[in-house]
PDB file of C-alpha atoms in Angstrom:
ATOM      1  CA  MET A 285       0.008  -0.004  -0.021  1.00 49.00           C
ATOM      2  CA  ASN A 286       2.787   2.393   0.943  1.00 54.00           C
ATOM      3  CA  ILE A 287       4.632   1.576  -2.300  1.00 53.00           C
ATOM      4  CA  THR A 288       1.480   2.372  -4.296  1.00 51.00           C
ATOM      5  CA  LYS A 289       1.114   5.763  -2.596  1.00 48.00           C
ATOM      6  CA  PHE A 290       4.791   6.476  -3.190  1.00 45.00           C
ATOM      7  CA  ILE A 291       4.515   5.731  -6.917  1.00 44.00           C
ATOM      8  CA  ILE A 292       1.390   7.873  -7.201  1.00 47.00           C
ATOM      9  CA  GLY A 293       3.142  10.719  -5.371  1.00 49.00           C
ATOM     10  CA  ILE A 294       6.097  10.526  -7.737  1.00 48.00           C
ATOM     11  CA  GLY A 295       3.751  10.647 -10.694  1.00 47.00           C
ATOM     12  CA  VAL A 296       1.979  13.747  -9.369  1.00 44.00           C
ATOM     13  CA  VAL A 297       5.294  15.523  -8.758  1.00 44.00           C
ATOM     14  CA  ALA A 298       6.483  14.669 -12.282  1.00 44.00           C
ATOM     15  CA  VAL A 299       3.273  16.001 -13.807  1.00 43.00           C
ATOM     16  CA  LEU A 300       3.462  19.248 -11.795  1.00 46.00           C
ATOM     17  CA  ALA A 301       7.122  19.687 -12.721  1.00 46.00           C
ATOM     18  CA  GLY A 302       6.313  19.173 -16.377  1.00 48.00           C
ATOM     19  CA  CYS A 303       3.536  21.758 -16.252  1.00 47.00           C
ATOM     20  CA  SER A 304       5.773  24.226 -14.442  1.00 46.00           C
ATOM     21  CA  SER A 305       8.634  23.827 -16.930  1.00 50.00           C
ATOM     22  CA  GLY A 306       6.283  24.466 -19.846  1.00 57.00           C
ATOM     23  CA  LYS A 307       5.184  27.876 -18.574  1.00 73.00           C
ATOM     24  CA  THR A 308       6.352  31.007 -20.370  1.00 80.00           C
ATOM     25  CA  VAL A 309       7.837  33.816 -18.252  1.00 85.00           C
ATOM     26  CA  LEU A 310       6.098  36.883 -19.686  1.00 81.00           C
ATOM     27  CA  PRO A 311       8.170  39.806 -18.249  1.00 85.00           C
ATOM     28  CA  TYR A 312      11.375  40.910 -19.935  1.00 89.00           C
ATOM     29  CA  PHE A 313      14.727  41.237 -18.138  1.00 87.00           C
ATOM     30  CA  THR A 314      13.536  39.447 -15.003  1.00 88.00           C
ATOM     31  CA  ASP A 315      17.033  39.397 -13.491  1.00 85.00           C
ATOM     32  CA  LEU A 316      17.638  43.133 -13.958  1.00 83.00           C
ATOM     33  CA  PRO A 317      18.603  44.868 -10.641  1.00 87.00           C
ATOM     34  CA  ALA A 318      16.514  47.766  -9.355  1.00 84.00           C
ATOM     35  CA  GLU A 319      19.188  50.208 -10.475  1.00 86.00           C
ATOM     36  CA  GLY A 320      22.320  50.101 -12.607  1.00 86.00           C
ATOM     37  CA  SER A 321      23.673  50.697 -16.090  1.00 87.00           C
ATOM     38  CA  VAL A 322      25.235  48.885 -19.062  1.00 84.00           C
ATOM     39  CA  GLU A 323      27.329  50.049 -21.978  1.00 86.00           C
ATOM     40  CA  ALA A 324      25.204  51.424 -24.779  1.00 85.00           C
ATOM     41  CA  GLY A 325      27.200  49.563 -27.449  1.00 87.00           C
ATOM     42  CA  ASP A 326      27.844  50.396 -31.099  1.00 90.00           C
ATOM     43  CA  TYR A 327      24.797  50.772 -33.313  1.00 93.00           C
ATOM     44  CA  SER A 328      26.586  52.032 -36.441  1.00 94.00           C
ATOM     45  CA  LEU A 329      25.382  50.475 -39.656  1.00 95.00           C
ATOM     46  CA  HIS A 330      27.994  49.156 -42.094  1.00 96.00           C
ATOM     47  CA  ILE A 331      27.170  49.420 -45.773  1.00 97.00           C
ATOM     48  CA  VAL A 332      26.541  46.142 -47.590  1.00 95.00           C
ATOM     49  CA  PRO A 333      25.642  45.233 -51.195  1.00 95.00           C
ATOM     50  CA  GLY A 334      22.037  46.001 -52.011  1.00 94.00           C
ATOM     51  CA  ASP A 335      21.859  49.026 -49.724  1.00 96.00           C
ATOM     52  CA  GLU A 336      20.140  52.067 -51.178  1.00 94.00           C
ATOM     53  CA  LEU A 337      21.862  55.266 -50.135  1.00 95.00           C
ATOM     54  CA  LEU A 338      20.539  58.810 -50.231  1.00 92.00           C
ATOM     55  CA  ILE A 339      23.544  61.171 -50.566  1.00 93.00           C
ATOM     56  CA  ASN A 340      22.943  64.888 -50.339  1.00 90.00           C
ATOM     57  CA  VAL A 341      25.724  67.402 -51.066  1.00 92.00           C
ATOM     58  CA  ASN A 342      25.433  71.045 -49.986  1.00 91.00           C
ATOM     59  CA  ALA A 343      27.676  74.097 -49.814  1.00 93.00           C
ATOM     60  CA  ALA A 344      27.453  77.854 -49.329  1.00 92.00           C
ATOM     61  CA  ASP A 345      27.842  78.252 -53.072  1.00 92.00           C
ATOM     62  CA  PRO A 346      25.143  76.089 -54.734  1.00 88.00           C
ATOM     63  CA  GLU A 347      26.792  76.358 -58.160  1.00 90.00           C
ATOM     64  CA  ALA A 348      29.993  74.815 -56.813  1.00 92.00           C
ATOM     65  CA  ILE A 349      28.296  71.503 -56.063  1.00 91.00           C
ATOM     66  CA  GLU A 350      26.272  71.167 -59.256  1.00 89.00           C
ATOM     67  CA  ASP A 351      28.689  68.578 -60.648  1.00 90.00           C
ATOM     68  CA  TYR A 352      28.223  66.410 -57.532  1.00 91.00           C
ATOM     69  CA  THR A 353      24.419  66.321 -57.668  1.00 84.00           C
ATOM     70  CA  VAL A 354      22.072  64.535 -60.028  1.00 75.00           C
ATOM     71  CA  PRO A 355      19.044  66.623 -61.022  1.00 60.00           C
ATOM     72  CA  TYR A 356      17.056  63.594 -62.188  1.00 49.00           C
ATOM     73  CA  GLN A 357      14.477  62.752 -59.527  1.00 50.00           C
ATOM     74  CA  HIS A 358      14.922  59.036 -59.126  1.00 46.00           C
ATOM     75  CA  PRO A 359      12.033  57.213 -57.399  1.00 47.00           C
ATOM     76  CA  ARG A 360      12.702  54.955 -54.474  1.00 48.00           C
ATOM     77  CA  ILE A 361      13.595  51.504 -55.793  1.00 46.00           C
ATOM     78  CA  ARG A 362      12.448  49.456 -52.857  1.00 49.00           C
ATOM     79  CA  ASP A 363       9.578  50.826 -50.842  1.00 52.00           C
ATOM     80  CA  PHE A 364       8.164  48.529 -48.186  1.00 51.00           C
ATOM     81  CA  ASN A 365       5.299  50.829 -47.220  1.00 48.00           C
ATOM     82  CA  THR A 366       1.903  49.347 -48.011  1.00 47.00           C
ATOM     83  CA  ILE A 367      -1.644  49.955 -46.890  1.00 44.00           C
ATOM     84  CA  ARG A 368      -1.591  46.517 -45.267  1.00 48.00           C
ATOM     85  CA  THR A 369       1.388  47.239 -43.067  1.00 49.00           C
ATOM     86  CA  ASN A 370       0.313  50.847 -42.483  1.00 49.00           C
ATOM     87  CA  GLN A 371       3.950  51.832 -42.038  1.00 51.00           C
ATOM     88  CA  GLN A 372       5.230  55.384 -41.847  1.00 52.00           C
ATOM     89  CA  GLU A 373       6.265  56.746 -45.190  1.00 54.00           C
ATOM     90  CA  SER A 374       9.938  56.666 -45.926  1.00 55.00           C
ATOM     91  CA  ILE A 375      11.975  59.879 -45.993  1.00 51.00           C
ATOM     92  CA  VAL A 376      12.566  59.479 -49.711  1.00 52.00           C
ATOM     93  CA  LEU A 377       8.874  58.952 -50.433  1.00 55.00           C
ATOM     94  CA  GLN A 378       7.980  62.036 -48.402  1.00 57.00           C
ATOM     95  CA  ARG A 379      10.476  64.115 -50.333  1.00 51.00           C
ATOM     96  CA  ARG A 380       9.232  62.783 -53.644  1.00 49.00           C
ATOM     97  CA  ARG A 381       5.739  63.956 -52.752  1.00 52.00           C
ATOM     98  CA  THR A 382       7.097  67.429 -52.011  1.00 52.00           C
ATOM     99  CA  ASN A 383       9.404  67.528 -55.065  1.00 48.00           C
ATOM    100  CA  LEU A 384      12.545  67.352 -52.895  1.00 50.00           C
ATOM    101  CA  THR A 385      13.654  63.864 -53.872  1.00 54.00           C
ATOM    102  CA  TYR A 386      17.353  63.338 -54.560  1.00 61.00           C
ATOM    103  CA  GLN A 387      19.197  60.658 -56.502  1.00 72.00           C
ATOM    104  CA  THR A 388      19.711  57.438 -54.615  1.00 88.00           C
ATOM    105  CA  TYR A 389      22.628  55.051 -55.131  1.00 94.00           C
ATOM    106  CA  VAL A 390      22.258  51.285 -54.892  1.00 95.00           C
ATOM    107  CA  VAL A 391      25.389  49.456 -53.778  1.00 97.00           C
ATOM    108  CA  SER A 392      26.395  46.846 -56.323  1.00 97.00           C
ATOM    109  CA  LYS A 393      27.017  43.207 -55.409  1.00 94.00           C
ATOM    110  CA  ASP A 394      30.730  44.040 -55.467  1.00 95.00           C
ATOM    111  CA  GLY A 395      30.245  46.910 -53.004  1.00 96.00           C
ATOM    112  CA  PHE A 396      30.542  49.902 -55.365  1.00 98.00           C
ATOM    113  CA  ILE A 397      28.500  53.004 -56.175  1.00 97.00           C
ATOM    114  CA  ASN A 398      29.035  55.300 -59.160  1.00 96.00           C
ATOM    115  CA  PHE A 399      29.194  58.833 -57.820  1.00 96.00           C
ATOM    116  CA  PRO A 400      29.332  61.989 -60.027  1.00 94.00           C
ATOM    117  CA  VAL A 401      32.865  63.265 -60.738  1.00 95.00           C
ATOM    118  CA  LEU A 402      34.454  60.784 -58.289  1.00 96.00           C
ATOM    119  CA  GLY A 403      33.373  57.720 -60.310  1.00 96.00           C
ATOM    120  CA  GLN A 404      33.391  54.236 -58.792  1.00 97.00           C
ATOM    121  CA  ILE A 405      33.699  54.198 -54.995  1.00 98.00           C
ATOM    122  CA  ASN A 406      34.024  51.016 -52.954  1.00 98.00           C
ATOM    123  CA  VAL A 407      31.699  51.708 -50.033  1.00 98.00           C
ATOM    124  CA  GLN A 408      31.232  48.184 -48.693  1.00 96.00           C
ATOM    125  CA  GLY A 409      32.072  48.013 -44.985  1.00 95.00           C
ATOM    126  CA  MET A 410      31.982  51.795 -44.500  1.00 97.00           C
ATOM    127  CA  THR A 411      29.698  53.321 -41.902  1.00 97.00           C
ATOM    128  CA  LEU A 412      27.308  56.034 -43.041  1.00 97.00           C
ATOM    129  CA  THR A 413      29.384  58.608 -41.168  1.00 96.00           C
ATOM    130  CA  GLY A 414      32.553  57.179 -42.676  1.00 97.00           C
ATOM    131  CA  LEU A 415      31.215  57.548 -46.232  1.00 98.00           C
ATOM    132  CA  SER A 416      30.079  61.076 -45.471  1.00 97.00           C
ATOM    133  CA  ASP A 417      33.556  62.017 -44.180  1.00 97.00           C
ATOM    134  CA  TYR A 418      35.183  60.394 -47.217  1.00 98.00           C
ATOM    135  CA  LEU A 419      33.019  62.362 -49.633  1.00 97.00           C
ATOM    136  CA  VAL A 420      33.600  65.622 -47.761  1.00 97.00           C
ATOM    137  CA  GLU A 421      37.354  65.030 -48.022  1.00 97.00           C
ATOM    138  CA  LYS A 422      37.225  64.333 -51.771  1.00 97.00           C
ATOM    139  CA  ILE A 423      34.793  67.117 -52.658  1.00 96.00           C
ATOM    140  CA  SER A 424      36.753  69.608 -50.548  1.00 96.00           C
ATOM    141  CA  GLU A 425      39.503  69.455 -53.186  1.00 95.00           C
ATOM    142  CA  LYS A 426      37.294  71.599 -55.432  1.00 94.00           C
ATOM    143  CA  VAL A 427      34.507  72.950 -53.200  1.00 95.00           C
ATOM    144  CA  VAL A 428      34.861  75.151 -50.123  1.00 95.00           C
ATOM    145  CA  ASN A 429      33.360  73.646 -46.951  1.00 95.00           C
ATOM    146  CA  PRO A 430      31.012  71.098 -48.540  1.00 95.00           C
ATOM    147  CA  MET A 431      28.432  69.322 -46.379  1.00 95.00           C
ATOM    148  CA  VAL A 432      27.466  65.724 -47.108  1.00 95.00           C
ATOM    149  CA  THR A 433      24.719  63.672 -45.494  1.00 93.00           C
ATOM    150  CA  VAL A 434      24.316  59.946 -46.132  1.00 94.00           C
ATOM    151  CA  GLU A 435      21.145  58.018 -45.257  1.00 93.00           C
ATOM    152  CA  LEU A 436      20.260  54.352 -45.699  1.00 94.00           C
ATOM    153  CA  VAL A 437      16.753  54.448 -47.093  1.00 91.00           C
ATOM    154  CA  ASN A 438      15.992  50.750 -47.484  1.00 92.00           C
ATOM    155  CA  PHE A 439      16.893  49.691 -43.934  1.00 95.00           C
ATOM    156  CA  HIS A 440      14.279  47.135 -42.999  1.00 95.00           C
ATOM    157  CA  VAL A 441      13.888  44.122 -40.733  1.00 96.00           C
ATOM    158  CA  ASN A 442      11.416  41.223 -40.688  1.00 97.00           C
ATOM    159  CA  VAL A 443       9.595  40.285 -37.477  1.00 97.00           C
ATOM    160  CA  THR A 444       7.594  37.062 -37.624  1.00 96.00           C
ATOM    161  CA  GLY A 445       6.162  34.430 -35.381  1.00 95.00           C
ATOM    162  CA  GLU A 446       4.308  35.078 -32.125  1.00 95.00           C
ATOM    163  CA  VAL A 447       3.977  38.861 -32.300  1.00 96.00           C
ATOM    164  CA  ALA A 448       0.782  40.937 -32.590  1.00 96.00           C
ATOM    165  CA  ASN A 449       1.641  42.404 -36.026  1.00 95.00           C
ATOM    166  CA  PRO A 450       4.214  40.305 -37.909  1.00 95.00           C
ATOM    167  CA  GLY A 451       5.703  41.647 -41.126  1.00 95.00           C
ATOM    168  CA  VAL A 452       8.335  43.897 -42.683  1.00 95.00           C
ATOM    169  CA  GLN A 453       9.356  46.993 -40.772  1.00 94.00           C
ATOM    170  CA  LEU A 454      10.856  49.941 -42.634  1.00 92.00           C
ATOM    171  CA  VAL A 455      13.334  51.756 -40.373  1.00 93.00           C
ATOM    172  CA  ASN A 456      13.999  55.471 -40.678  1.00 89.00           C
ATOM    173  CA  GLN A 457      16.805  55.675 -38.130  1.00 91.00           C
ATOM    174  CA  GLU A 458      20.260  54.180 -37.765  1.00 94.00           C
ATOM    175  CA  ARG A 459      19.889  53.259 -34.115  1.00 94.00           C
ATOM    176  CA  TYR A 460      17.339  50.467 -33.962  1.00 96.00           C
ATOM    177  CA  SER A 461      17.254  47.718 -31.338  1.00 96.00           C
ATOM    178  CA  ILE A 462      15.466  44.410 -31.061  1.00 97.00           C
ATOM    179  CA  MET A 463      13.163  45.987 -28.494  1.00 96.00           C
ATOM    180  CA  ASP A 464      12.301  48.741 -30.985  1.00 96.00           C
ATOM    181  CA  ALA A 465      11.369  46.051 -33.501  1.00 97.00           C
ATOM    182  CA  ILE A 466       9.262  44.135 -30.966  1.00 96.00           C
ATOM    183  CA  ALA A 467       7.472  47.337 -29.959  1.00 95.00           C
ATOM    184  CA  ALA A 468       6.774  48.181 -33.626  1.00 95.00           C
ATOM    185  CA  ALA A 469       5.362  44.639 -34.096  1.00 96.00           C
ATOM    186  CA  GLY A 470       2.893  45.217 -31.260  1.00 96.00           C
ATOM    187  CA  ASP A 471       4.866  43.173 -28.680  1.00 95.00           C
ATOM    188  CA  LEU A 472       5.042  39.431 -28.257  1.00 95.00           C
ATOM    189  CA  THR A 473       1.823  37.555 -27.718  1.00 93.00           C
ATOM    190  CA  GLN A 474       1.288  35.595 -24.497  1.00 91.00           C
ATOM    191  CA  PHE A 475       2.231  32.510 -26.474  1.00 92.00           C
ATOM    192  CA  GLY A 476       5.624  33.896 -27.612  1.00 91.00           C
ATOM    193  CA  GLU A 477       8.673  32.123 -26.155  1.00 94.00           C
ATOM    194  CA  ARG A 478      10.722  35.014 -24.804  1.00 93.00           C
ATOM    195  CA  LYS A 479      13.761  33.012 -23.721  1.00 94.00           C
ATOM    196  CA  ASN A 480      14.561  31.694 -27.215  1.00 93.00           C
ATOM    197  CA  VAL A 481      14.058  34.453 -29.815  1.00 96.00           C
ATOM    198  CA  LEU A 482      15.847  33.659 -33.069  1.00 97.00           C
ATOM    199  CA  LEU A 483      17.816  36.348 -34.909  1.00 97.00           C
ATOM    200  CA  ILE A 484      18.986  35.622 -38.463  1.00 97.00           C
ATOM    201  CA  ARG A 485      21.585  37.962 -39.964  1.00 96.00           C
ATOM    202  CA  GLU A 486      23.460  38.080 -43.278  1.00 91.00           C
ATOM    203  CA  SER A 487      27.180  38.629 -42.776  1.00 87.00           C
ATOM    204  CA  ASN A 488      30.101  38.114 -45.153  1.00 84.00           C
ATOM    205  CA  GLY A 489      28.072  36.029 -47.568  1.00 83.00           C
ATOM    206  CA  LYS A 490      26.631  33.777 -44.867  1.00 89.00           C
ATOM    207  CA  ARG A 491      23.409  33.646 -42.835  1.00 93.00           C
ATOM    208  CA  GLU A 492      24.255  33.588 -39.168  1.00 94.00           C
ATOM    209  CA  TYR A 493      21.701  32.792 -36.485  1.00 95.00           C
ATOM    210  CA  HIS A 494      21.689  33.682 -32.801  1.00 95.00           C
ATOM    211  CA  ARG A 495      19.362  32.890 -29.913  1.00 96.00           C
ATOM    212  CA  LEU A 496      18.408  35.719 -27.546  1.00 96.00           C
ATOM    213  CA  ASN A 497      16.868  35.327 -24.091  1.00 96.00           C
ATOM    214  CA  LEU A 498      14.646  38.359 -23.529  1.00 95.00           C
ATOM    215  CA  ASN A 499      13.980  37.223 -19.933  1.00 94.00           C
ATOM    216  CA  SER A 500      17.607  37.938 -19.172  1.00 94.00           C
ATOM    217  CA  ALA A 501      19.260  41.349 -18.775  1.00 92.00           C
ATOM    218  CA  GLU A 502      22.292  39.962 -20.587  1.00 93.00           C
ATOM    219  CA  VAL A 503      20.574  40.728 -23.920  1.00 94.00           C
ATOM    220  CA  LEU A 504      21.106  44.454 -23.206  1.00 93.00           C
ATOM    221  CA  GLU A 505      24.871  43.925 -23.579  1.00 92.00           C
ATOM    222  CA  SER A 506      24.616  41.551 -26.497  1.00 94.00           C
ATOM    223  CA  PRO A 507      26.299  42.559 -29.775  1.00 93.00           C
ATOM    224  CA  PHE A 508      22.959  41.612 -31.408  1.00 95.00           C
ATOM    225  CA  TYR A 509      20.857  43.997 -29.346  1.00 96.00           C
ATOM    226  CA  TYR A 510      21.034  46.583 -32.161  1.00 97.00           C
ATOM    227  CA  LEU A 511      19.699  45.359 -35.474  1.00 97.00           C
ATOM    228  CA  LYS A 512      21.287  45.530 -38.889  1.00 96.00           C
ATOM    229  CA  GLN A 513      19.732  45.790 -42.314  1.00 95.00           C
ATOM    230  CA  ASN A 514      17.828  42.696 -43.503  1.00 95.00           C
ATOM    231  CA  ASP A 515      17.774  41.083 -40.044  1.00 97.00           C
ATOM    232  CA  ILE A 516      15.016  38.523 -39.414  1.00 97.00           C
ATOM    233  CA  ILE A 517      13.500  38.031 -35.976  1.00 97.00           C
ATOM    234  CA  TYR A 518      11.471  34.900 -35.297  1.00 97.00           C
ATOM    235  CA  VAL A 519       9.536  34.378 -32.075  1.00 96.00           C
ATOM    236  CA  GLU A 520       8.656  30.742 -31.705  1.00 94.00           C
ATOM    237  CA  PRO A 521       5.401  29.587 -30.049  1.00 92.00           C
ATOM    238  CA  ASN A 522       5.643  28.223 -26.530  1.00 85.00           C
ATOM    239  CA  THR A 523       4.666  24.676 -25.543  1.00 80.00           C
ATOM    240  CA  VAL A 524       1.096  25.708 -24.732  1.00 77.00           C
ATOM    241  CA  LYS A 525       0.522  27.117 -28.240  1.00 62.00           C
ATOM    242  CA  GLN A 526       2.157  24.091 -29.867  1.00 64.00           C
ATOM    243  CA  ALA A 527       0.006  21.723 -27.776  1.00 69.00           C
ATOM    244  CA  ASN A 528      -3.130  23.679 -28.725  1.00 60.00           C
ATOM    245  CA  ALA A 529      -2.142  23.488 -32.392  1.00 57.00           C
ATOM    246  CA  ARG A 530      -1.643  19.714 -32.172  1.00 64.00           C
ATOM    247  CA  ASN A 531      -5.020  19.319 -30.464  1.00 59.00           C
ATOM    248  CA  ASP A 532      -6.664  21.385 -33.182  1.00 54.00           C
ATOM    249  CA  GLN A 533      -5.005  19.299 -35.872  1.00 62.00           C
ATOM    250  CA  ASP A 534      -6.110  16.059 -34.169  1.00 53.00           C
ATOM    251  CA  ARG A 535      -9.651  17.409 -33.845  1.00 63.00           C
ATOM    252  CA  GLN A 536      -9.736  18.367 -37.532  1.00 66.00           C
ATOM    253  CA  TYR A 537      -8.379  14.936 -38.457  1.00 58.00           C
ATOM    254  CA  ARG A 538     -11.002  13.152 -36.362  1.00 65.00           C
ATOM    255  CA  LEU A 539     -13.783  15.273 -37.869  1.00 64.00           C
ATOM    256  CA  SER A 540     -12.461  14.614 -41.374  1.00 69.00           C
ATOM    257  CA  MET A 541     -12.269  10.862 -40.788  1.00 67.00           C
ATOM    258  CA  THR A 542     -15.763  10.851 -39.268  1.00 72.00           C
ATOM    259  CA  SER A 543     -17.085  12.660 -42.308  1.00 71.00           C
ATOM    260  CA  VAL A 544     -15.405  10.136 -44.624  1.00 70.00           C
ATOM    261  CA  ILE A 545     -16.823   7.174 -42.672  1.00 78.00           C
ATOM    262  CA  VAL A 546     -20.343   8.669 -42.620  1.00 73.00           C
ATOM    263  CA  SER A 547     -20.179   9.376 -46.349  1.00 73.00           C
ATOM    264  CA  ALA A 548     -18.944   5.844 -47.097  1.00 72.00           C
ATOM    265  CA  ALA A 549     -21.684   4.340 -44.902  1.00 73.00           C
ATOM    266  CA  SER A 550     -24.277   6.443 -46.678  1.00 74.00           C
ATOM    267  CA  VAL A 551     -23.062   5.248 -50.093  1.00 74.00           C
ATOM    268  CA  ILE A 552     -23.062   1.615 -48.933  1.00 77.00           C
ATOM    269  CA  ALA A 553     -26.546   1.990 -47.450  1.00 73.00           C
ATOM    270  CA  SER A 554     -27.835   3.553 -50.671  1.00 74.00           C
ATOM    271  CA  LEU A 555     -26.400   0.672 -52.713  1.00 74.00           C
ATOM    272  CA  ALA A 556     -27.832  -1.889 -50.358  1.00 73.00           C
ATOM    273  CA  ILE A 557     -31.278  -0.322 -50.555  1.00 75.00           C
ATOM    274  CA  ALA A 558     -31.098  -0.191 -54.336  1.00 71.00           C
ATOM    275  CA  LEU A 559     -30.152  -3.853 -54.562  1.00 73.00           C
ATOM    276  CA  PHE A 560     -32.802  -4.866 -52.053  1.00 73.00           C
ATOM    277  CA  ILE A 561     -35.515  -3.038 -53.952  1.00 72.00           C
ATOM    278  CA  LYS A 562     -34.496  -4.786 -57.186  1.00 60.00           C
TER     279      LYS A 562
END
């Protein structure tokens, strides 16, 4: 009798432990102290092939920079704004609507852009600030005190999985973190597994993947806290959501099989009645 009770007790404990381990911890950064600080980290974007750059050259003497500007108003090549996503209009799109659009430069697969006067420039690996400084240095050889701004206008990330509003996010700022992306996606659902968020990133011709634990404060110091162009964030469903999905699939399967059996029985009954009548 005692052995039976012991076995039952072990079984209950195992079931409770299993239920407890399957629960999702909803808050972020649960181990974060009440006060403190961490290093902000580097959020600079490095230019990669396929980037679309908006380069604007200015100077006190507008005529002096005419050779470095392209008057043709080139429309944005890749615009991710749609009615469905209801995203904020890109800077380039806004300027096009107000007739202030400038030429954009798409970085070739080899990392080059073709810039007026200066010709082919290898920009791959440069930061936006680094390219701006480089152009200022080169243009200064013929123009007094030129000012150059460089913007990445097709910076976007994909957020998918267990978030309220999955989809493509067009980013209009260089500093953009994983928490910014999650907030823009409407936050994780209650079924989103926060301790195992997958980040996929293209780097040096490869697709790297990293797992981030949003329950832990360590993610604030992660080199992957700030996002790069073309990053993909996938929030997997927790065990509860997966179990519900399996139950739904089993239920649909049972209903389907029941329907098939009923239909087959109906056909057999109809044939039997027809034969009997004959």
